[in-house]
XYZ file of C-alpha atoms in Angstrom:
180
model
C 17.089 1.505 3.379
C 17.908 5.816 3.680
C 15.922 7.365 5.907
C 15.442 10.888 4.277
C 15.690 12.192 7.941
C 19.617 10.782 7.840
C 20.359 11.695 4.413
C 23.147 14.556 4.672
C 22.480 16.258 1.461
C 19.682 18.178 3.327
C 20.620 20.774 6.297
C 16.921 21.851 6.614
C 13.489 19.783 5.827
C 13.808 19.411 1.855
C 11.126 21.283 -0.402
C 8.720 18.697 -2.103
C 10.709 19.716 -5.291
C 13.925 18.482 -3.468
C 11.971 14.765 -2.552
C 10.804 14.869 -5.974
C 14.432 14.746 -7.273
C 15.440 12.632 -4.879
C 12.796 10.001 -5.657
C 13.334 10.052 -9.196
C 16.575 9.542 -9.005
C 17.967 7.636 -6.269
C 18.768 3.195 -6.342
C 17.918 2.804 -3.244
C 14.585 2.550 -1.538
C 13.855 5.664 0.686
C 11.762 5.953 4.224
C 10.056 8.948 4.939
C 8.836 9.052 8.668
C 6.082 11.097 9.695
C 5.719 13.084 6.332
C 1.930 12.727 5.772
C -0.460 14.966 7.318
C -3.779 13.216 5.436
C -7.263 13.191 7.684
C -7.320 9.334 6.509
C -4.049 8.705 9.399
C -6.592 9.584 11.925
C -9.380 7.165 10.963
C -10.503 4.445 12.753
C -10.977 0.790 10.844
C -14.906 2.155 12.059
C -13.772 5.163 10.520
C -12.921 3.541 7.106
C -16.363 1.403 7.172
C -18.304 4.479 7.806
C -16.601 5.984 5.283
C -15.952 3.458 1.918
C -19.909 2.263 2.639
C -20.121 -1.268 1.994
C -19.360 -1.768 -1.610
C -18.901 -5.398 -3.042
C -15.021 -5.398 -3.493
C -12.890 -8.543 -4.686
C -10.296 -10.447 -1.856
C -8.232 -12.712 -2.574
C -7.948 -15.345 0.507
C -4.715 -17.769 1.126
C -3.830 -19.632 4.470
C -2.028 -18.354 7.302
C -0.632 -21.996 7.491
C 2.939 -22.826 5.964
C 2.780 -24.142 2.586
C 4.979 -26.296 0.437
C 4.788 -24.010 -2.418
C 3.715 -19.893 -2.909
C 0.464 -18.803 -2.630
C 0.970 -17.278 -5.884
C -1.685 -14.519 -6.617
C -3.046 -16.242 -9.411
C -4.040 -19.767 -7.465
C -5.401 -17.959 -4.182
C -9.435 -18.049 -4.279
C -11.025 -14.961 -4.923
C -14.659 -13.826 -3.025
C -16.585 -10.685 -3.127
C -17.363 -9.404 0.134
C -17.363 -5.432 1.785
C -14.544 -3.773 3.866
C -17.331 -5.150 7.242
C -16.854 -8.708 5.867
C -12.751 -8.394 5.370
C -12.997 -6.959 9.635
C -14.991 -9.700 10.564
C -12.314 -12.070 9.422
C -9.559 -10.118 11.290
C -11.454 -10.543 14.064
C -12.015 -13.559 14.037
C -9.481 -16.579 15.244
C -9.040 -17.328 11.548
C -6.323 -19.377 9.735
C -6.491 -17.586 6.066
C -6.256 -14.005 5.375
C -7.784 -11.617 2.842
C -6.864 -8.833 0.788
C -8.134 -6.253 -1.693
C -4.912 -5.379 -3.845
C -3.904 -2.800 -5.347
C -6.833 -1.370 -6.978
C -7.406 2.113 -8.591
C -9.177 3.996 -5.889
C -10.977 5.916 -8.261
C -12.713 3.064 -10.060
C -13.919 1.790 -6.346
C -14.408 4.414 -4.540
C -16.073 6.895 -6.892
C -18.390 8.686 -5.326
C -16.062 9.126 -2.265
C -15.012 12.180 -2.701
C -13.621 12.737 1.022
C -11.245 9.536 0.347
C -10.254 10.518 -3.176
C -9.617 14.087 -1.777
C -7.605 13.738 1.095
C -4.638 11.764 -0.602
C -2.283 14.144 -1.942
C 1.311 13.221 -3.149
C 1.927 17.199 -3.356
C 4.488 16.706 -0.481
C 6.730 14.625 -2.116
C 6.673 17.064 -5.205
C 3.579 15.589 -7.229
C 0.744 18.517 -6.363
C -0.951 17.044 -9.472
C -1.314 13.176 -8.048
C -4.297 12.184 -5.608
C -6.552 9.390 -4.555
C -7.619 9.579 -8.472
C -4.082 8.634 -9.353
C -3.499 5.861 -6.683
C -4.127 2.752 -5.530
C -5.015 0.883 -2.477
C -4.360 -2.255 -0.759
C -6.325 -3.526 2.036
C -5.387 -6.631 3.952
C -5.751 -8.692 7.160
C -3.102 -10.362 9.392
C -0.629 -12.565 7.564
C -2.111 -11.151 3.683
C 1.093 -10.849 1.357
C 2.047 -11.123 -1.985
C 5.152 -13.572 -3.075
C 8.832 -11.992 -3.571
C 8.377 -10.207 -6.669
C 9.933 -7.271 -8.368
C 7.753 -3.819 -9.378
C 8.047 -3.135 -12.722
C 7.090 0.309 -13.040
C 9.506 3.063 -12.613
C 9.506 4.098 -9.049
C 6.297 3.809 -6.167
C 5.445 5.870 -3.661
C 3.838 3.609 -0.691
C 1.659 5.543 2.372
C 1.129 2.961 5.339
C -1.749 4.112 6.646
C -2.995 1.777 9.434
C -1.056 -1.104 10.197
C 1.940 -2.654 9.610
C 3.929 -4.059 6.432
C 6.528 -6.220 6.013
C 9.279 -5.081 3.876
C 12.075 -7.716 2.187
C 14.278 -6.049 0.058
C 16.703 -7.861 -2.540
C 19.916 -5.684 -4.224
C 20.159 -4.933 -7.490
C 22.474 -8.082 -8.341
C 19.291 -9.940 -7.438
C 16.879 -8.484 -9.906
C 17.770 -11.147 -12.530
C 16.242 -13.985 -9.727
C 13.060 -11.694 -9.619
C 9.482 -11.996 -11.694
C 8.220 -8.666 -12.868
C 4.879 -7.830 -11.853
């Protein structure tokens, strides 16, 4: 991966413009460390149930166990349980894992406004993009989706509490890869 920190064609901290051109056009996946200056970084899991509420949301549940075969997205079990329910699993000693993937975060979250509002891609040269345009994926310990390859143009991933697991293929690979 480039880290945009390392990447020479800058002498100064690029202008969202300068991201924005470098996002649309580069091969390569990028990192960008310590760009994002949302209120959201600073919230609590607390801090997300206080603020989401406790809407009925969709998770899809696998086992933390090794398996013979994928836990392909379209055999895992879904249940409908709120963000509370998807913490009390993480918390407890349990051997599956949950997630709520990739969902539009305005057809969730609605009527949170302070959620919608603070996610702006204007830094990376998209003042137009927000929490209206995105979507979010919310998982415990061990959650993941099988190698696959995103299909649409280019994505722009925040991590915003956690960690994430990252295995990238080249481009002479693509061929051994399903489209989402």
């Amino acid at each position: 991966m480039e880290d945009i920190e390392r990447n020479k064609k800058f002498k100064t901290t690029p202008s969202s413009e300068e991201i924005k051109q470098v996002i649309q056009n580069t091969k390569t996946p990028l990192v960008f460390k310590n760009t994002l200056t949302w209120d959201l970084l600073h919230w609590s899991l607390e801090d997300w149930v206080e603020k989401l509420g406790n809407p009925k949301l969709s998770f899809r549940i696998g086992t933390k166990k090794c398996t013979k075969v994928p836990q392909w997205e379209s055999n895992c079990p879904v249940v409908s349980g709120t963000l509370n329910d998807l913490l009390d699993d993480a918390n407890a000693s349990s051997d599956t894992w949950m997630y709520f993937d990739y969902k539009h975060m305005n057809q969730h979250f609605k009527t949170k406004t302070n959620l919608l509002e603070t996610v702006s891609w204007a830094d990376f040269g998209f003042p137009d993009k927000s929490g209206n345009d995105s979507t979010i994926w919310i998982g415990t310990e061990g959650a993941n989706t099988p190698c696959h390859m995103d299909s649409y143009g280019y994505n722009i991933v925040a991590q915003v509490y956690g960690r994430k697991l990252w295995v990238m293929f080249p481009p002479c690979k693509t061929s051994l890869l399903k489209p989402t």
